[in-house]
Coordinates of C-alpha atoms in Angstrom, one line a residue:
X16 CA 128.8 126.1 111.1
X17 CA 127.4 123.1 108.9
X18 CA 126.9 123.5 105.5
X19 CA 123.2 125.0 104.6
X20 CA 123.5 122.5 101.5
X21 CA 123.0 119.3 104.2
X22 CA 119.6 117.7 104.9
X23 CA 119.9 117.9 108.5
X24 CA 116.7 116.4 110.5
X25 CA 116.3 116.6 113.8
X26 CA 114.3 113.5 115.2
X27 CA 112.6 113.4 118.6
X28 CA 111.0 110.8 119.9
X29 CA 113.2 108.0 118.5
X30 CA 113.1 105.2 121.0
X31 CA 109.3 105.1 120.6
X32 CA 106.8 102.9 118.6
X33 CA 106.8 105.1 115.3
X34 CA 110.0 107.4 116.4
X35 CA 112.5 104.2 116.3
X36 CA 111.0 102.7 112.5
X37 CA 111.6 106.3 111.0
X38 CA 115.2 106.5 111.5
X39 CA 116.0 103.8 108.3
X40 CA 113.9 105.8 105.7
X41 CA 115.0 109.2 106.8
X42 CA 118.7 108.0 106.4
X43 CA 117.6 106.2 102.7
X44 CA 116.8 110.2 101.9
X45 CA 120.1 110.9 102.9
X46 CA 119.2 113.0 105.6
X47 CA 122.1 113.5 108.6
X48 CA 120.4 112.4 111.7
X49 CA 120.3 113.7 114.5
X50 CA 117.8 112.4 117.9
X51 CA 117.4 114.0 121.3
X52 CA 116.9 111.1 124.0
X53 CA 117.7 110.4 128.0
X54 CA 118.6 107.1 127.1
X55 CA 120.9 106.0 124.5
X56 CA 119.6 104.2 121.1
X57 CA 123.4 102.9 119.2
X58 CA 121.6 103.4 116.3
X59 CA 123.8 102.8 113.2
X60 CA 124.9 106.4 111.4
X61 CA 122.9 108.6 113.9
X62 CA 123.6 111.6 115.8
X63 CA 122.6 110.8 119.2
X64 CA 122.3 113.7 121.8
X65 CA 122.0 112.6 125.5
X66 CA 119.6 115.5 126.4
X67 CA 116.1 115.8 128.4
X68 CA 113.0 117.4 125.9
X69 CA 112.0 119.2 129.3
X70 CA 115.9 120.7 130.0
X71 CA 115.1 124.0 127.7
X72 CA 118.4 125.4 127.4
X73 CA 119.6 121.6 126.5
X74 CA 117.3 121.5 123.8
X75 CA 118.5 125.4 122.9
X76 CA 121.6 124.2 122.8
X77 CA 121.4 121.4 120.6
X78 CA 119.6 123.0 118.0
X79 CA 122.1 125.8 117.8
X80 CA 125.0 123.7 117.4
X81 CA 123.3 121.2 115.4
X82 CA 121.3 123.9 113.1
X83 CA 118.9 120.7 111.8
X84 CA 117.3 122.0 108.4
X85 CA 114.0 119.5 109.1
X86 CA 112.8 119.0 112.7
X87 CA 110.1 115.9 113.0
X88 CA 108.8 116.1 116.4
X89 CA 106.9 112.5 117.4
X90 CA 107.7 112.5 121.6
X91 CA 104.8 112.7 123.7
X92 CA 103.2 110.9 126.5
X93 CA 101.6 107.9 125.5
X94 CA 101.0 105.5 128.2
X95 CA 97.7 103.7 127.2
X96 CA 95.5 104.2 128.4
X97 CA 95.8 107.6 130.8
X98 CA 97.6 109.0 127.9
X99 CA 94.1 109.8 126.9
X100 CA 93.1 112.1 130.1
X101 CA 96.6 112.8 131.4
X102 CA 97.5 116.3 132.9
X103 CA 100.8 115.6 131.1
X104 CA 99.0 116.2 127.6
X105 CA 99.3 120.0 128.7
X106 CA 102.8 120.2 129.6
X107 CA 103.5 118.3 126.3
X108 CA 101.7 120.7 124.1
X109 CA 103.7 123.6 126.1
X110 CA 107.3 121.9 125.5
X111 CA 106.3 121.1 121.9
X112 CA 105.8 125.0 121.1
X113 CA 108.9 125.7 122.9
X114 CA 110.7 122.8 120.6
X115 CA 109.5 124.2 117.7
X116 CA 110.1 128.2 118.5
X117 CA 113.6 127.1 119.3
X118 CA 113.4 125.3 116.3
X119 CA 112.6 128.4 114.0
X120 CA 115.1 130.5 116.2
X121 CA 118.2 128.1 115.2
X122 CA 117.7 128.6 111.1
X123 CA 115.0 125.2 110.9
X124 CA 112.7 125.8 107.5
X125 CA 110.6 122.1 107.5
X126 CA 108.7 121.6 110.4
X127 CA 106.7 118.3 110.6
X128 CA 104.4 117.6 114.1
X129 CA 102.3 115.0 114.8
X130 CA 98.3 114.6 116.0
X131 CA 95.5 112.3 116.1
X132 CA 92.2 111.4 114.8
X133 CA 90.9 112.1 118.5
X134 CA 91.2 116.4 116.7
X135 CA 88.2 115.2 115.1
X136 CA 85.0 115.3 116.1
X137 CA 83.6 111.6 115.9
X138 CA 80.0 111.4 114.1
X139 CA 80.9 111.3 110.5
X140 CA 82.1 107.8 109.3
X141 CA 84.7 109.6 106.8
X142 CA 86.8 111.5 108.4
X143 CA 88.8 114.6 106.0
X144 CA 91.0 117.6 106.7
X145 CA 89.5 120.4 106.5
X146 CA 85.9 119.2 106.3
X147 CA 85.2 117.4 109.6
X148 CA 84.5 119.7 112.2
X149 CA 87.3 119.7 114.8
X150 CA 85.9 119.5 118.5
X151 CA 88.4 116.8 120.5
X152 CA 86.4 115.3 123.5
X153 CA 89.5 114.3 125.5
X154 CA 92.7 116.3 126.8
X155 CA 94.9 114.1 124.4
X156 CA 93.0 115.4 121.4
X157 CA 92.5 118.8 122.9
X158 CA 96.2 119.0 123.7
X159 CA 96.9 118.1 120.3
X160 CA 94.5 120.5 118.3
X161 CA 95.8 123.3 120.2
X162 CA 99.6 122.4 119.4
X163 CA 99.0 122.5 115.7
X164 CA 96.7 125.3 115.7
X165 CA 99.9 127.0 117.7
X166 CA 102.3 125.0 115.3
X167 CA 100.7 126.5 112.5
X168 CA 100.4 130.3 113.4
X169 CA 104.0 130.4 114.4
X170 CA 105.5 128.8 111.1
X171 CA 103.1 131.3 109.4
X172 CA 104.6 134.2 110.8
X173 CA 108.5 132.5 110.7
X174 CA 107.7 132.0 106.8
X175 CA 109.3 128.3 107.6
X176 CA 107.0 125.0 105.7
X177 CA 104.8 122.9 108.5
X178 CA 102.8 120.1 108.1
X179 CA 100.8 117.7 110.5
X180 CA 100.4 114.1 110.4
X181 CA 97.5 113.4 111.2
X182 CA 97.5 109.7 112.6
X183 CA 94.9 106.9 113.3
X184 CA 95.2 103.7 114.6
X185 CA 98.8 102.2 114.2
X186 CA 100.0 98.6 114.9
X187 CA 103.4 96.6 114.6
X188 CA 106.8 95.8 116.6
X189 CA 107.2 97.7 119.7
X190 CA 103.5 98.8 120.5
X191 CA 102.6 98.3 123.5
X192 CA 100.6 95.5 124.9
X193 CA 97.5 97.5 125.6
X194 CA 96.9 97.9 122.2
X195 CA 94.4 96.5 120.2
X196 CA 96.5 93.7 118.0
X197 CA 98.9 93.0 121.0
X198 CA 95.8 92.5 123.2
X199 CA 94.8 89.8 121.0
X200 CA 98.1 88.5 119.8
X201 CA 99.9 88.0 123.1
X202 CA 97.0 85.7 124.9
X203 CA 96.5 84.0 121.5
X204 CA 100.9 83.2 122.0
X205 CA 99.8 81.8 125.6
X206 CA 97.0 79.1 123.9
X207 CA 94.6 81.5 126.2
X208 CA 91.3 83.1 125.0
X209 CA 91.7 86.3 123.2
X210 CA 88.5 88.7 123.7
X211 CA 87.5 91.2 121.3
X212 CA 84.8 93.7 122.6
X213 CA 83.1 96.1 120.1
X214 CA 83.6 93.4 117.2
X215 CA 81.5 95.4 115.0
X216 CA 83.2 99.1 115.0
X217 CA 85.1 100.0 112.0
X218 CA 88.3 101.4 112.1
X219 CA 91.2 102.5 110.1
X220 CA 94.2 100.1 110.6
X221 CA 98.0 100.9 109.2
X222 CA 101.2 99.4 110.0
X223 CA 103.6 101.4 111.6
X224 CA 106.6 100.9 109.5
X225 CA 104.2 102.2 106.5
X226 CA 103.3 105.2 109.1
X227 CA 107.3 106.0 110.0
X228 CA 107.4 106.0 105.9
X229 CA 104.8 108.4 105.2
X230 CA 106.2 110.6 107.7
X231 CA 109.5 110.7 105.9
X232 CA 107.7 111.3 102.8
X233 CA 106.0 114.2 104.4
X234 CA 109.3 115.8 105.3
X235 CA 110.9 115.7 102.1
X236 CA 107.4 117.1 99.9
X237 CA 106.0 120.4 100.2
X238 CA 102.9 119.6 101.4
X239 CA 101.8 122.1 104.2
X240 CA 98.9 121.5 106.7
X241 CA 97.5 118.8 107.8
X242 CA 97.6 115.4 106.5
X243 CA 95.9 112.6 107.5
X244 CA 98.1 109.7 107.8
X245 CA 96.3 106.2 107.5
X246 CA 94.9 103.2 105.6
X247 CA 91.7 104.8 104.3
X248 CA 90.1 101.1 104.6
X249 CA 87.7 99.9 107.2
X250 CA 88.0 96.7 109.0
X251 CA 85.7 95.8 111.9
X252 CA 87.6 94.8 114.7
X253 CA 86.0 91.5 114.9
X254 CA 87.0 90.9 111.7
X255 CA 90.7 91.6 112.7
X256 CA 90.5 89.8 115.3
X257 CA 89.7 86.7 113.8
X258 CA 92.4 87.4 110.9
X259 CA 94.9 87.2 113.6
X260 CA 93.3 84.2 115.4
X261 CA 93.4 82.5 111.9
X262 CA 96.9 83.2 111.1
X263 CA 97.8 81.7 114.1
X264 CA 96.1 78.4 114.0
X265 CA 94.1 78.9 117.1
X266 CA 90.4 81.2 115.7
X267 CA 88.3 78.8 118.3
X268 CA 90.3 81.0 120.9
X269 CA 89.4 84.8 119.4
X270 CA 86.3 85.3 121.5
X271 CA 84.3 88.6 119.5
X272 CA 81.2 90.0 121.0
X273 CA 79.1 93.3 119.5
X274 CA 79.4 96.3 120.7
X275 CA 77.6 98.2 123.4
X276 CA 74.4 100.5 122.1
X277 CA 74.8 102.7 124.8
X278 CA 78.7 103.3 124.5
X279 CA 79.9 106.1 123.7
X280 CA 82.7 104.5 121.2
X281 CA 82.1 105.5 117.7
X282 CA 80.5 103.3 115.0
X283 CA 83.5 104.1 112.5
X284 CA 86.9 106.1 112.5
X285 CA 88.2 105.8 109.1
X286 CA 90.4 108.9 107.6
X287 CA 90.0 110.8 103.9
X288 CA 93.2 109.6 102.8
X289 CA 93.2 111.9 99.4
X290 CA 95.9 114.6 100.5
X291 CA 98.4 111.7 101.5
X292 CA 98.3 109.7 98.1
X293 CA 97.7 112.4 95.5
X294 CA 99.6 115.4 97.3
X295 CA 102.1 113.7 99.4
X296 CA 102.0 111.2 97.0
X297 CA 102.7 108.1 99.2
X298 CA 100.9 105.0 100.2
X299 CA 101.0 101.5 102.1
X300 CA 103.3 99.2 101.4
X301 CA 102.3 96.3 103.2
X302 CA 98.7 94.4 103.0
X303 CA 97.5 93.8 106.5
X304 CA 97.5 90.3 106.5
X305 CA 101.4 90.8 105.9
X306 CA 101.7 93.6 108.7
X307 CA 99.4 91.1 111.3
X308 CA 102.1 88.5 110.5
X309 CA 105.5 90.7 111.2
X310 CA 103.8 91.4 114.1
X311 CA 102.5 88.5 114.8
X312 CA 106.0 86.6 114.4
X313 CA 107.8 90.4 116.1
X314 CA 105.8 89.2 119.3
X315 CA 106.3 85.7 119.6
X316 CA 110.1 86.1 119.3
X317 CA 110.0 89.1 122.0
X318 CA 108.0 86.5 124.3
X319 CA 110.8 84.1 123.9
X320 CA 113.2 86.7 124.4
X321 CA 111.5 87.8 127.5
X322 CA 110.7 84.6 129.0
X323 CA 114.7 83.2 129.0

C-alpha cells in the first residue's frame, strides 16, 4: 500500500484545455501524478492509467490501487457550443458523484471540482460567492450547481476538505476554435476579417496557464467552498478584439459592432476575486497583452503545423 506520507493527486481530465497546463505545477508541488485517460498523453513523470471515466469499476479500481491523497476532477463535456444545452451535462454530473464517492471510499481527504460562472444568476455586474444568488439558466450551469451542491454534502458527511473552482472565461493554447480569442485570432492569421459581435459586453478574461495555477494552489491550501477563479478585471470584448488585431499588425481587419438591446447576453460577467487572492492567496501571473501574444504566437505555429 503507498505510503500515507506521499502527495498523491489524482488528475482527470488531463488531455484537455486547462487539464493538460495543470500537470507542470502540480509536479513543481511535488505531487506523484497520476491521470485517468482513453488515450495516452507521454507526459514526462506521470502516472498514466488507460481507463474510461464512464467504466465504474475501472475507475474503482484505479483509485484503490492508486489510493490518490488529492483528487482534482476537471473532465466534462465541453464541445462549444452544445456543451451549453447538452443532455450529456446530466450523465456528467452523475459520473462525477460517482468519481468522487469512489474517491472518498479509497482513503481520498482533498477534493477539488470544478464549475462555472453560468451557477450564477446573471444581473449583477460583480459577481461573488456566496452573495449572488445562484439560479443557472442553462443545463451546463444547472448540471454544475447540482454537482457541487452534491460535492459538497458528501465531503461534509466523509469529514474529507472540498473546494470548487469557480471558473469564468479562460483563453490560451489548446482552446478550441469556437472560442472567443481563437475566433478572432485564427481569421486575423488568414489576412481575413475578424468580426466581433457584442463589442460592448464586459467580461472577465484569464489565461489558462494562470487558471491550471490557481487550481494547484487550491489543492495544496485549505480553502473549502467555492472559489471563484478569474481575473477580477473587465475588458469589453471590442476592446479585446482590437488588442489582438493590434498585436498582430492587421486592426483594419477586427471588424466590432455593439451589442444587441434585445439579447439576452448579459451586459457584464466579471467575478469577486477576494477569496482567491486573500484566502487562497494566489493571483495572475501574466498581463493579458502577454497571455494574447502566447496565444497569439501558440496559434500561428499550430496553423503551420497543421497546414504541412
Amino acid at each position: 500500500m503507498p505510503s500515507a506520507a506521499v502527495r498523491r493527486v489524482l488528475l482527470t481530465g488531463a488531455r484537455g484545455f486547462i487539464g493538460r497546463q495543470t500537470i507542470a505545477p502540480l509536479l513543481r508541488e511535488g505531487f506523484e501524478v497520476h491521470i485517468i485517460s482513453r488515450s495516452p498523453l507521454d507526459a514526462p513523470g506521470v502516472h498514466e492509467h488507460r481507463v474510461d471515466l464512464f467504466d465504474e469499476p475501472s475507475v474503482v479500481a484505479v483509485l484503490n490501487r492508486v489510493r490518490p491523497s488529492h483528487l482534482v476532477h476537471l473532465a466534462w463535456h465541453t464541445e462549444p457550443p452544445e456543451y451549453w444545452h447538452s443532455p450529456l451535462n446530466t450523465t456528467w454530473e452523475s459520473r462525477s458523484l460517482h468519481l468522487f464517492d469512489s474517491f472518498v471510499m479509497s482513503g481520498g481527504t482533498r477534493l477539488i471540482g470544478v464549475g462555472t460562472c453560468a451557477e450564477y444568476e446573471w444581473g449583477s455586474s460583480v459577481l461573488k460567492e456566496g452573495v449572488t444568488p445562484e439560479l443557472p439558466s442553462t443545463p451546463y450551469g444547472i448540471a454544475k450547481l447540482s454537482l457541487q451542491r452534491r460535492a459538497s454534502a458528501l465531503a461534509e458527511a466523509a469529514g474529507i476538505s472540498f473546494s470548487w473552482a469557480r471558473f469564468f472565461f479562460l483563453f490560451g493554447p489548446h482552446e478550441r476554435k469556437e472560442r472567443f480569442v481563437s475566433s478572432i485570432i485564427d481569421p486575423l492569421l488568414r489576412e481575413s476579417p475578424a468580426y466581433c459581435r457584442n463589442g460592448d459586453l464586459l467580461r472577465d478574461f484569464l489565461y489558462v496557464e494562470d487558471a491550471a495555477e490557481s487550481i494547484v494552489a487550491l489543492a495544496v491550501s485549505d480553502v473549502r467552498g467555492i472559489v471563484n477563479v478569474a481575473s477580477g478585471v473587465a475588458t469589453q470584448l471590442g476592446t479585446l478584439a482590437r488588442e489582438i488585431g493590434s498585436l498582430m499588425q492587421a486592426p483594419n481587419l477586427v471588424q466590432v459592432t455593439p451589442g444587441d438591446a434585445t439579447s439576452a447576453q448579459p451586459t457584464a460577467l466579471i467575478a469577486d476575486v477576494s477569496r482567491l487572492h486573500k484566502e487562497v492567496g494566489w493571483s495572475p501571473r501574466f498581463e493579458l497583452t502577454e497571455a494574447l501574444e502566447k496565444t497569439i504566437f501558440w496559434r500561428s505555429v499550430q496553423g503551420r503545423i497543421n497546414a504541412a
